[in-house]
Amino acid sequence: MSLDKKTAFITTPIYYVNSSPHIGSALTTVTCDIITRYWKRLGKPTLFLTGTDENATKVIEAATRAGEDPKRFVDGLAAEFQRTWRLLHIEYDDFIRTTEPRHIAAVHEVFNRLRSSGDVVKGLYEGWYCVADETFFRDSDVAEDHCCPNPECGKPLRRIQEESWFFRLSAYADRLKQYILDHPNFLQPEFRRNEVLAFIDQGLRDMSITRSSTGWGIQVPDEPDKVIYVWFDALVNYLVGAGWPDHPERFAEIWPADIHLMGKEIFVRFHATLWPAMLMALGMELPDIIYAHGWWTIGGEKGGKSKGNLPHPGDLAARIAELSGADYEISVDALRYLLIREMQFGLDAEYSETAFLQRFNSDLANDLGNLLNRSVSMAGRYLNGMVPPPQPAPDGYDHLLNNAVTEAGDALGAIQMNTAMEAAFRLVSRCNKYIDERQPWRQAREGDDQAVRETLYTCFETLRVVAMMVQPVMPVAAQRIISSIGLDLNPAEVPWQSVGKWGQCPEKPLPSPIPLFPRIPANLLNRTTENIQESQTTNMSDMPEPSTQPLPAVSVAPFPSNSTITIEDFAKLELRVADVIDCKPVPNTSKLLHLRVKLGEEERDILSGIAETYTADELIGKQVIIIANLQPRKMRGIESQGMILAADMNGQAIILVPETRVPSGSPVR
Ligand code: ME8
């Protein structure tokens, strides 16, 4: 991105409104949002444009299939795209619909200008048209079966013979090729740039840009029997979003676009060839970068709308929330992270719900969530719940942090979100390892308070830097981390360049810890959609053997009939599910743990004799079942307000937990 005065401008493709968004369209839109958020942190004014492509034949066909009025149909889907993007924490600045008057007027303006300049001329079109791909093909491109030559499509083509207007694409082949050769970063990734050069070398043909009207689409000026070819119409949205033609001053601030981002299927023919040629014909500057990413595939094939085989992002976020117990906003952030983390940007990646959930557990729950939990809970235990005053950085650690911030920034600038997140999560792993090496619990036991302060200060600094680094990807989670370590800051407002400097966590009291990314229990991980589908088709002989490890027998006393209770007796017990938000050992006992639990809005202290089975750390974030109306009882100077239920396995207490996460405070019956 050029760091001059201009507003940084990024675009997604405008999506066809023939069906709902899915994680493919979410990938492109989330990526643009991440880059915009990063640019904002660099202090750039930004414009992020997305929208919907509504004039296509396939859109009207989808409306007809659904038996709906076309206008109502497209309005409904455009609203669903907007809702989905907001739900995914996507902060676009403008949402353009190609049925809007501003767009139609601009398309007419382009058409008229190019007709006047002789770049659009009349001729006879005879050839093949693919409705699914909205693409024309000449006879030599099409095999005898007359099906779409695009291997991802293969649908039957329509024969078309009609008078048409043509865009003189052939006239721009040499100029375009030279431009691509002179601007090595214009088309990315590099291997796709080579595909474009090869495509141009095959010879560019003039392109038919009008069709006989079927009553849907943008009418050709002065020719009501014709509509403009949907691709010629759609690409113009990028100019309209920048204010063209009505707002020339705004346009001068914004154009050319810094990044057009899209999937690879609409790169070579449309974004990397037709679009730059149209801009050349209009005498306009070309975008800085046109970038094609790969696909989420299913079974090696592009997942998508027509196949309906990629999940809706809202459903996938809800699934993460349901399985992990994280709140919905955090689950949305997790999904944003997983979308860009499970893919090497530019290449295809096979979508797997199981892989997403496993990465949720490994990166977010076990690494980042755990680092936050253990740092805050240890500060609670050893430092009276305070972030210590700034301490010197351990050997080279400040450089480590600073270098990681620079590396992640460079990666975000190069549209390599995955590499940026690797840099952040390397810090998380490093810090978890550092805690294990330094053993602050041992330092505390040995009374080395200074060492404890140094260790935990390093943890808080790492958490601060990591939160600031992941903010473009996980804005809500970043804010939660920052608040959880006592900082009163909005990470979105912290300049990227200032993040890496050591020592920015001031001495502060810490709020009560709330688990950010609770772990998805192993038994639920096996219940992913894929596993359920697989298990329905799995031969029983392929199933793993059940564990044959015998459990120690438990002696059960005989049941005297006069010891039964009535249902009314049972109803006197108030059993509830509670979240453990903090836990520490009770000094000078070997059995007792002091838990702080949350029941809905209420918080309580409970002492429980389970220290021989559980460490304090591993209980934080778990759900337990408590007797909530037990008379409070004082032990070791602490009032215990309830009792935790546990199975008694020959003297060993095994806590009872709900089979799946439920809202805290839920009654147990
Ligand atoms: O092509 N994996 O709209 P569209 C990753 N209206 N990204 C995917 C994907 C997948 N499986 N499936 C879709 C159009 N996408 C035109 C664009 S622009 C002037 C006109 C994303 O609804 C990806 O960005 O078919 C792809 O290019 C875009 O959705 C296609 O959306």
XYZ file of C-alpha atoms and ligand atoms in Angstrom:
700
model
C 0.000 0.000 0.000
C 1.299 3.437 -0.863
C 1.555 5.586 2.249
C 0.671 8.898 0.559
C -2.414 11.008 1.349
C -4.873 8.869 -0.586
C -7.594 6.873 1.111
C -6.677 3.195 1.061
C -9.367 1.401 -0.947
C -10.115 -2.327 -0.828
C -12.894 -4.306 -2.491
C -14.461 -7.758 -2.400
C -16.236 -9.127 -5.442
C -19.911 -8.237 -5.410
C -21.660 -11.518 -4.702
C -24.451 -12.949 -6.808
C -27.686 -12.903 -4.914
C -28.776 -16.317 -6.119
C -28.416 -17.811 -2.638
C -27.105 -17.186 0.868
C -23.526 -16.337 1.867
C -21.243 -19.182 2.914
C -17.734 -19.509 4.317
C -16.252 -19.000 0.817
C -17.692 -15.513 0.417
C -16.960 -14.978 4.119
C -13.274 -15.744 3.516
C -12.911 -12.910 1.000
C -14.973 -10.465 3.031
C -13.286 -11.259 6.358
C -9.870 -10.894 4.699
C -10.778 -7.432 3.384
C -11.998 -6.517 6.857
C -8.727 -7.704 8.418
C -6.652 -5.659 5.986
C -8.827 -2.587 6.513
C -8.501 -2.882 10.281
C -4.743 -3.190 9.875
C -4.612 -0.115 7.623
C -6.591 1.833 10.226
C -3.989 0.911 12.805
C -1.381 2.398 10.460
C -3.355 5.629 10.583
C -4.661 5.483 7.007
C -8.126 6.701 6.029
C -9.773 3.655 4.433
C -12.664 2.661 2.227
C -13.877 -0.920 2.281
C -16.437 -1.707 -0.405
C -18.522 -4.843 -0.764
C -21.933 -5.508 -2.242
C -24.171 -7.672 -4.380
C -24.356 -8.453 -8.085
C -28.041 -8.504 -8.910
C -28.492 -8.235 -12.671
C -27.340 -11.721 -13.651
C -29.522 -14.220 -15.509
C -28.837 -16.766 -12.785
C -30.309 -14.390 -10.226
C -33.619 -14.076 -12.072
C -33.630 -17.836 -12.620
C -33.134 -18.433 -8.894
C -36.023 -16.050 -8.121
C -38.245 -17.888 -10.593
C -37.306 -21.242 -9.072
C -38.135 -19.880 -5.628
C -41.468 -18.624 -7.018
C -40.720 -15.105 -5.788
C -41.010 -11.659 -7.239
C -37.418 -10.892 -8.455
C -37.148 -7.535 -6.682
C -38.300 -9.008 -3.391
C -35.984 -11.962 -3.906
C -32.871 -9.826 -4.434
C -33.827 -7.412 -1.632
C -34.110 -10.356 0.755
C -30.731 -11.808 -0.179
C -28.916 -8.460 -0.258
C -30.212 -7.884 3.289
C -29.012 -11.327 4.294
C -25.505 -10.600 2.996
C -25.450 -7.343 4.969
C -26.722 -9.070 8.101
C -24.165 -11.851 7.788
C -21.270 -9.459 7.326
C -22.313 -7.433 10.367
C -22.663 -10.622 12.365
C -19.080 -11.532 11.382
C -17.824 -8.196 12.795
C -17.184 -6.933 9.287
C -17.046 -3.154 9.164
C -17.547 -2.347 5.494
C -17.919 1.345 4.628
C -20.164 0.944 1.623
C -22.406 -1.807 0.329
C -23.219 -1.427 -3.334
C -26.112 -3.141 -5.088
C -26.044 -3.189 -8.865
C -29.783 -2.477 -9.005
C -29.195 0.919 -7.353
C -29.667 4.054 -9.481
C -26.078 5.256 -8.758
C -24.721 2.057 -10.259
C -27.044 1.972 -13.263
C -26.215 5.613 -14.101
C -22.478 4.899 -13.914
C -22.772 1.824 -16.162
C -24.634 3.947 -18.720
C -21.911 6.563 -18.481
C -19.182 3.959 -19.130
C -21.128 2.500 -22.040
C -21.760 5.899 -23.641
C -18.160 7.060 -23.216
C -16.745 3.901 -24.743
C -19.292 3.938 -27.559
C -18.239 7.529 -28.346
C -14.541 6.661 -28.242
C -15.044 3.690 -30.581
C -14.097 1.141 -27.908
C -17.620 -0.256 -27.971
C -18.842 -1.148 -31.471
C -21.778 -3.012 -32.980
C -21.454 -6.485 -34.499
C -23.107 -9.877 -34.752
C -22.552 -12.322 -31.955
C -22.824 -15.988 -32.589
C -21.566 -18.409 -30.021
C -22.228 -20.110 -26.722
C -23.280 -18.714 -23.373
C -23.016 -20.297 -19.934
C -25.692 -18.975 -17.591
C -24.098 -20.463 -14.467
C -20.754 -18.770 -15.163
C -22.304 -15.801 -17.007
C -19.588 -16.252 -19.648
C -19.513 -16.290 -23.473
C -17.518 -18.950 -25.335
C -16.624 -19.216 -28.995
C -17.088 -22.424 -31.014
C -13.428 -23.384 -30.750
C -13.616 -23.317 -26.911
C -16.523 -25.736 -26.748
C -16.444 -29.532 -27.071
C -19.052 -31.567 -28.938
C -21.223 -32.046 -25.883
C -21.790 -28.238 -25.843
C -21.191 -28.077 -22.120
C -19.369 -25.310 -20.286
C -15.604 -25.826 -20.742
C -14.955 -24.596 -17.189
C -14.178 -27.878 -15.388
C -15.817 -26.572 -12.196
C -19.077 -25.976 -14.068
C -19.721 -28.321 -17.039
C -23.361 -27.202 -17.385
C -25.080 -27.221 -20.825
C -24.408 -24.055 -22.849
C -26.976 -21.939 -24.694
C -26.506 -21.153 -28.372
C -26.833 -17.439 -28.992
C -26.971 -15.572 -32.282
C -27.830 -11.898 -32.122
C -26.779 -8.384 -32.900
C -24.633 -7.170 -30.067
C -22.316 -4.445 -28.885
C -18.684 -5.480 -28.549
C -15.949 -4.131 -26.329
C -12.705 -3.946 -28.347
C -10.662 -5.931 -25.868
C -8.246 -7.065 -28.588
C -7.050 -3.479 -29.011
C -5.662 -3.487 -25.455
C -3.796 -6.812 -25.465
C -0.328 -5.377 -26.081
C -0.693 -2.453 -23.688
C -2.060 -4.694 -20.988
C 0.713 -7.224 -21.368
C 3.333 -4.490 -21.196
C 1.680 -3.014 -18.100
C 1.716 -6.383 -16.340
C 5.378 -6.866 -17.201
C 6.256 -3.382 -15.958
C 4.333 -3.769 -12.665
C 5.402 -7.033 -11.040
C 3.068 -6.600 -8.036
C -0.022 -5.706 -10.037
C -1.343 -9.270 -10.352
C -0.846 -11.605 -7.387
C 0.061 -14.276 -6.467
C 2.847 -14.510 -9.011
C 1.874 -17.900 -10.437
C -1.549 -16.511 -11.333
C 0.065 -13.525 -13.002
C 1.773 -16.020 -15.310
C -1.624 -17.568 -16.111
C -2.852 -14.146 -17.187
C 0.176 -13.554 -19.400
C -0.402 -16.950 -21.033
C -4.096 -16.100 -21.517
C -3.209 -12.818 -23.238
C -0.649 -14.596 -25.402
C -3.403 -16.894 -26.705
C -4.972 -13.772 -28.234
C -7.683 -11.571 -26.750
C -10.957 -11.425 -28.688
C -13.385 -8.541 -28.698
C -16.068 -9.267 -26.169
C -19.822 -9.219 -26.659
C -21.153 -6.976 -23.899
C -24.903 -6.898 -24.574
C -27.649 -9.488 -24.807
C -31.291 -9.523 -25.888
C -33.334 -8.337 -22.958
C -35.300 -10.818 -20.883
C -36.661 -7.978 -18.776
C -33.942 -8.181 -16.105
C -30.637 -6.300 -16.135
C -29.344 -2.855 -17.069
C -30.799 -1.663 -20.324
C -28.448 -0.539 -23.113
C -28.851 3.261 -23.464
C -31.443 4.004 -26.173
C -31.943 0.292 -26.977
C -34.677 -1.130 -24.745
C -34.472 -4.558 -26.419
C -30.946 -5.110 -25.060
C -29.325 -5.387 -21.636
C -25.677 -4.974 -20.714
C -23.673 -8.147 -20.100
C -23.567 -8.682 -16.369
C -19.759 -8.714 -16.075
C -19.398 -5.456 -17.975
C -21.971 -4.011 -15.574
C -20.611 -5.588 -12.371
C -16.985 -4.451 -12.638
C -18.082 -0.824 -12.806
C -19.187 -1.105 -9.146
C -15.604 -0.468 -8.081
C -15.683 2.982 -9.695
C -19.118 3.788 -8.291
C -17.992 2.900 -4.763
C -15.132 5.367 -5.179
C -17.565 8.144 -6.080
C -17.396 8.080 -9.878
C -18.729 9.918 -11.855
C -20.677 12.294 -9.619
C -18.050 13.072 -6.972
C -14.773 13.788 -8.788
C -12.973 15.165 -5.732
C -13.796 12.149 -3.645
C -12.862 9.915 -6.564
C -9.437 11.577 -6.838
C -8.810 10.810 -3.136
C -9.796 7.173 -3.484
C -8.942 5.902 -6.956
C -7.078 3.783 -7.952
C -8.074 0.899 -5.704
C -5.266 -0.460 -3.558
C -6.531 -4.038 -3.553
C -9.227 -5.891 -5.468
C -9.534 -9.259 -3.757
C -11.403 -12.250 -5.188
C -11.393 -16.007 -5.750
C -9.263 -17.387 -8.554
C -12.223 -18.326 -10.797
C -12.985 -14.696 -11.641
C -9.409 -13.535 -11.918
C -7.881 -14.350 -15.308
C -10.726 -13.451 -17.694
C -12.489 -10.775 -15.733
C -10.476 -8.939 -13.083
C -7.025 -9.310 -14.612
C -7.935 -8.827 -18.284
C -11.348 -7.306 -19.011
C -11.304 -4.871 -16.091
C -7.844 -3.318 -16.667
C -8.647 -3.055 -20.382
C -11.921 -1.244 -19.572
C -10.004 1.137 -17.307
C -7.402 1.758 -20.012
C -10.203 2.504 -22.472
C -11.693 4.958 -19.967
C -8.298 6.591 -19.455
C -8.224 5.679 -15.773
C -5.406 4.451 -13.558
C -5.221 0.734 -12.866
C -5.528 -0.697 -9.328
C -2.339 -1.281 -7.328
C -2.973 -4.959 -6.623
C -5.447 -7.481 -7.987
C -5.177 -10.582 -5.832
C -6.780 -13.995 -6.396
C -7.085 -16.373 -3.471
C -7.816 -20.100 -3.608
C -11.015 -21.919 -2.683
C -12.426 -23.760 0.212
C -12.908 -27.133 -1.414
C -15.020 -30.148 -0.514
C -13.589 -33.413 -1.782
C -11.110 -31.384 -3.834
C -13.853 -29.391 -5.638
C -14.866 -25.778 -5.154
C -17.498 -25.547 -2.469
C -20.197 -23.073 -3.236
C -23.675 -21.750 -3.505
C -24.990 -23.941 -6.266
C -23.719 -27.040 -4.475
C -24.874 -25.787 -1.074
C -22.030 -27.696 0.549
C -20.252 -24.982 2.520
C -21.766 -23.907 5.831
C -23.327 -20.536 6.436
C -20.803 -18.608 8.586
C -23.486 -17.757 11.141
C -24.283 -21.451 11.604
C -20.633 -22.380 11.962
C -20.073 -19.674 14.591
C -23.147 -20.946 16.474
C -21.708 -24.461 16.339
C -18.421 -23.278 17.826
C -20.354 -21.470 20.566
C -22.486 -24.524 21.279
C -19.573 -26.945 21.495
C -17.102 -24.759 23.361
C -19.419 -22.701 25.529
C -17.683 -19.502 24.357
C -20.108 -16.653 23.916
C -21.334 -15.989 20.403
C -19.248 -12.852 19.782
C -16.084 -14.680 20.740
C -17.081 -17.658 18.599
C -17.484 -15.312 15.635
C -13.960 -14.022 16.224
C -12.736 -17.599 16.479
C -14.368 -18.360 13.135
C -12.663 -15.336 11.541
C -9.351 -16.651 12.845
C -9.985 -20.211 11.686
C -11.060 -19.064 8.216
C -7.736 -17.419 7.536
C -5.603 -19.783 9.639
C -6.653 -23.068 8.094
C -5.679 -21.868 4.602
C -2.407 -20.885 2.942
C -3.753 -17.777 1.273
C -3.612 -18.004 -2.508
C -3.947 -21.814 -2.534
C -6.971 -24.094 -2.174
C -7.720 -25.745 1.155
C -10.044 -28.612 1.960
C -12.765 -27.526 4.360
C -13.176 -29.699 7.440
C -15.273 -28.844 10.458
C -13.182 -31.236 12.544
C -9.956 -29.458 11.556
C -11.539 -26.102 12.454
C -12.629 -27.325 15.878
C -9.318 -28.987 16.586
C -7.516 -25.775 15.781
C -9.957 -23.911 18.005
C -8.839 -26.133 20.851
C -5.121 -26.113 20.089
C -4.535 -22.436 19.273
C -7.341 -20.584 20.978
C -8.266 -22.661 24.036
C -5.027 -24.463 24.914
C -2.531 -21.799 23.884
C -3.981 -18.290 23.967
C -6.930 -18.888 26.337
C -4.760 -20.844 28.716
C -2.000 -18.215 28.730
C -4.558 -15.593 29.704
C -6.228 -17.791 32.332
C -3.080 -18.923 34.008
C -1.444 -15.474 33.982
C -4.461 -13.769 35.531
C -5.119 -16.517 38.033
C -1.465 -16.657 39.126
C -1.426 -12.886 39.559
C -4.558 -13.357 41.676
C -2.791 -15.890 43.805
C 0.727 -14.520 44.074
C 0.398 -10.773 43.438
C -2.879 -9.923 45.178
C -4.680 -9.709 41.846
C -2.399 -6.990 40.482
C -0.387 -6.511 37.321
C 3.029 -5.740 38.833
C 4.790 -2.453 38.049
C 6.875 -2.583 34.840
C 9.812 -4.970 35.113
C 12.880 -5.324 32.898
C 12.455 -7.691 29.952
C 14.118 -11.081 30.262
C 17.115 -11.559 28.006
C 16.152 -10.594 24.420
C 12.417 -10.969 25.100
C 11.634 -7.340 24.211
C 13.274 -7.838 20.793
C 11.334 -11.032 20.324
C 8.071 -9.153 20.831
C 9.066 -6.208 18.698
C 10.276 -8.395 15.824
C 7.073 -10.423 15.895
C 4.986 -7.241 15.576
C 7.057 -6.107 12.585
C 6.849 -9.539 10.994
C 3.072 -9.707 11.430
C 2.646 -6.178 10.046
C 4.711 -7.021 6.980
C 2.672 -10.175 6.476
C -0.656 -8.318 6.754
C 0.657 -5.752 4.272
C 1.430 -8.636 1.898
C -2.078 -10.176 2.377
C -0.580 -13.150 4.232
C -2.837 -13.233 7.275
C -1.809 -16.763 8.084
C 1.845 -15.766 8.451
C 0.830 -12.806 10.606
C -1.097 -15.085 12.954
C 1.779 -17.557 13.073
C 3.992 -14.743 14.366
C 1.451 -13.904 17.102
C 0.887 -17.493 18.172
C 4.601 -18.210 18.265
C 4.742 -15.602 21.032
C 1.903 -17.345 22.855
C 3.702 -20.703 22.757
C 6.955 -19.061 23.767
C 5.329 -17.475 26.783
C 3.549 -20.668 27.886
C 6.928 -22.406 27.702
C 8.536 -19.531 29.604
C 6.023 -19.980 32.443
C 6.786 -23.695 32.577
C 10.507 -22.954 32.690
C 10.290 -20.204 35.302
C 7.673 -21.980 37.448
C 6.219 -18.946 39.230
C 4.502 -21.277 41.727
C 7.959 -22.472 42.784
C 9.295 -18.914 42.847
C 6.355 -17.978 45.102
C 6.905 -20.973 47.361
C 10.547 -19.977 47.725
C 9.465 -16.447 48.630
C 11.218 -14.914 45.596
C 8.637 -12.177 45.025
C 10.818 -10.268 42.596
C 11.158 -13.326 40.349
C 7.369 -13.818 40.423
C 6.840 -10.184 39.442
C 9.280 -10.506 36.550
C 7.741 -13.726 35.295
C 4.182 -12.505 35.424
C 5.011 -9.091 34.006
C 6.483 -10.867 30.978
C 3.205 -12.788 30.637
C 1.126 -9.592 30.704
C 3.371 -7.857 28.208
C 3.123 -10.861 25.891
C -0.658 -10.890 26.243
C -0.836 -7.164 25.510
C 1.304 -7.472 22.385
C -0.523 -10.588 21.179
C -3.931 -8.946 21.697
C -2.795 -5.952 19.657
C -1.469 -8.252 16.931
C -4.602 -10.383 16.634
C -6.967 -7.378 16.798
C -7.486 -7.071 13.016
C -8.523 -10.731 12.956
C -10.306 -11.053 16.331
C -11.394 -7.551 17.344
C -13.754 -8.587 20.158
C -11.401 -11.154 21.663
C -8.533 -8.642 21.509
C -10.598 -6.133 23.482
C -11.488 -8.812 26.052
C -7.839 -9.771 26.517
C -6.842 -6.145 26.913
C -9.572 -5.556 29.525
C -8.743 -8.834 31.276
C -5.175 -7.661 31.876
C -6.422 -4.425 33.399
C -5.772 -2.098 30.458
C -8.272 0.618 29.738
C -7.662 0.810 25.985
C -9.389 0.189 22.698
C -6.887 -1.899 20.697
C -8.397 -0.612 17.434
C -7.071 2.824 18.354
C -3.537 1.769 19.202
C -1.098 2.506 16.340
C 0.479 -0.681 15.046
C 3.970 0.849 15.104
C 3.795 1.509 18.858
C 2.770 -2.004 19.942
C 6.131 -3.751 20.121
C 7.752 -1.420 22.634
C 8.333 -3.173 25.959
C 6.788 -2.023 29.219
C 3.368 -0.621 28.352
C 1.374 -2.574 30.959
C 1.022 -0.290 33.987
C 0.591 -1.574 37.535
C -3.137 -2.239 37.769
C -5.672 -4.340 39.685
C -7.011 -7.214 37.592
C -10.714 -7.910 37.120
C -12.020 -11.440 37.896
C -10.924 -13.805 35.154
C -13.536 -15.027 32.705
C -12.450 -17.850 30.391
C -12.162 -16.453 26.871
C -11.962 -19.565 24.713
C -13.229 -22.538 26.723
C -11.964 -25.843 25.422
C -14.277 -28.051 23.372
C -14.471 -31.300 25.366
C -12.888 -34.253 23.571
C -16.157 -36.190 23.502
C -17.849 -33.309 21.650
C -15.006 -32.978 19.172
C -16.011 -36.388 17.904
C -19.467 -35.100 17.191
C -18.618 -32.888 14.245
C -20.929 -32.967 11.290
C -18.376 -34.961 9.308
C -17.881 -37.561 12.003
C -21.595 -38.010 12.440
C -21.993 -38.474 8.679
C -19.025 -40.817 8.617
C -20.209 -42.894 11.537
C -23.513 -43.432 9.766
C -21.650 -45.111 6.939
C -18.893 -46.763 8.959
C -18.758 -50.499 9.132
C -18.885 -51.611 12.757
C -15.693 -53.607 12.316
C -13.874 -50.317 11.634
C -14.930 -48.896 14.982
C -12.257 -48.647 17.675
C -12.514 -51.213 20.416
C -14.122 -49.858 23.565
C -11.654 -49.408 26.422
C -11.195 -52.618 28.351
C -9.331 -50.975 31.228
C -11.329 -52.021 34.305
C -12.295 -49.233 36.704
C -11.867 -49.935 40.417
C -15.055 -51.437 41.840
C -17.072 -49.231 44.190
C -18.895 -50.779 47.132
C -22.563 -49.786 47.241
C -24.359 -50.025 50.554
C -27.686 -51.899 50.538
C -30.694 -49.606 50.246
C -32.895 -49.628 53.412
C -36.478 -48.917 52.292
C -37.081 -46.327 55.037
C -34.207 -44.133 53.650
C -36.018 -43.076 50.457
C -37.080 -39.448 50.027
C -40.145 -37.995 48.348
C -40.063 -35.843 45.246
C -41.011 -32.923 47.515
C -37.888 -33.620 49.573
C -35.803 -33.587 46.424
C -37.444 -30.344 45.273
C -36.013 -28.659 48.367
C -32.540 -28.969 46.869
C -31.559 -26.112 44.626
C -29.058 -27.628 42.214
C -27.470 -25.301 39.694
C -24.742 -25.192 37.074
C -21.941 -22.755 37.906
C -18.867 -21.525 36.009
C -15.583 -21.676 37.905
C -14.032 -18.255 37.328
C -11.189 -18.559 39.798
C -9.687 -21.226 41.981
C -6.819 -21.435 44.426
C -5.604 -23.868 47.063
C -6.586 -23.114 50.667
C -3.295 -22.521 52.542
C -2.165 -25.240 54.950
C -4.591 -27.896 53.729
C -3.979 -30.703 51.272
C -7.611 -31.316 50.345
C -9.370 -27.980 50.088
C -9.700 -25.734 47.062
C -11.242 -22.276 47.219
C -13.412 -21.761 44.141
C -15.000 -18.553 42.957
C -18.035 -19.478 40.865
C -20.548 -17.563 38.783
C -24.264 -18.414 38.699
C -25.862 -16.152 36.158
C -25.131 -12.652 37.444
C -24.194 -13.805 40.934
C -20.735 -14.796 42.169
C -19.951 -16.978 45.200
C -17.098 -18.584 47.107
C -17.179 -22.318 47.662
C -14.682 -24.507 49.460
C -14.440 -28.038 48.158
C -12.385 -31.043 49.236
C -11.242 -31.984 45.746
C -7.602 -30.827 45.827
C -6.308 -34.391 45.763
C -7.924 -34.937 42.362
C -7.679 -31.496 40.741
C -5.195 -28.632 40.629
C -6.639 -25.143 40.991
C -5.586 -24.151 37.446
C -7.355 -26.968 35.700
C -10.709 -26.137 37.289
C -10.767 -22.535 36.036
C -13.136 -22.364 33.097
C -14.939 -25.617 33.944
C -18.628 -25.912 34.747
C -19.666 -27.643 37.952
C -22.945 -28.563 39.599
C -23.537 -27.069 43.001
C -26.102 -27.244 45.762
C -26.948 -23.568 45.805
C -29.244 -23.437 48.857
C -26.988 -25.172 51.345
C -26.620 -23.222 54.559
C -23.331 -21.218 54.326
C -20.556 -22.645 56.449
C -17.310 -21.081 57.563
C -14.126 -23.123 57.136
C -10.570 -21.854 57.573
C -11.928 -18.339 57.907
C -13.737 -18.470 54.551
C -17.515 -18.704 54.196
C -18.423 -21.474 51.752
C -21.705 -20.690 50.011
C -22.681 -24.023 48.534
C -21.322 -27.434 47.749
C -19.886 -28.955 44.603
C -21.226 -32.335 43.521
C -18.675 -35.016 42.801
C -18.722 -38.754 42.295
C -16.952 -40.633 45.064
C -14.644 -43.157 43.404
C -13.316 -45.039 46.389
C -12.462 -41.801 48.152
C -11.376 -39.870 45.059
C -13.699 -36.968 44.184
C -14.604 -36.731 40.482
C -16.648 -33.603 39.784
C -19.926 -33.817 37.888
C -20.159 -31.616 34.812
C -23.041 -31.004 32.411
C -22.688 -33.149 29.297
C -22.589 -30.014 27.175
C -21.960 -26.397 28.187
C -25.063 -24.608 29.420
C -25.653 -21.020 30.574
C -24.283 -20.484 34.068
C -26.948 -20.637 36.748
C -29.043 -23.205 34.817
C -31.128 -25.252 37.274
C -30.462 -29.004 37.526
C -33.459 -31.263 37.926
O -18.466 -14.318 -9.109
N -13.793 -20.586 -1.561
O -20.025 -13.728 -7.532
P -20.107 -15.046 -6.610
C -13.323 -19.329 -1.424
N -20.788 -11.723 -8.980
N -13.977 -18.242 -1.885
C -15.153 -18.435 -2.484
C -15.708 -19.723 -2.654
C -14.970 -20.829 -2.156
N -15.405 -22.082 -2.246
N -16.899 -19.585 -3.250
C -17.081 -18.263 -3.458
C -19.302 -13.560 -8.665
N -16.036 -17.555 -2.986
C -19.543 -12.234 -9.330
C -18.422 -11.282 -8.962
S -17.239 -8.890 -9.043
C -17.273 -7.567 -10.016
C -18.506 -9.944 -9.611
C -15.881 -16.096 -3.022
O -21.285 -14.861 -5.747
C -14.676 -15.684 -3.861
O -14.300 -14.384 -3.520
O -20.016 -16.265 -7.449
C -15.265 -15.725 -5.233
O -14.499 -15.043 -6.191
C -16.587 -15.035 -4.976
O -17.002 -15.546 -3.692
C -17.605 -15.367 -6.068
O -18.838 -14.891 -5.673
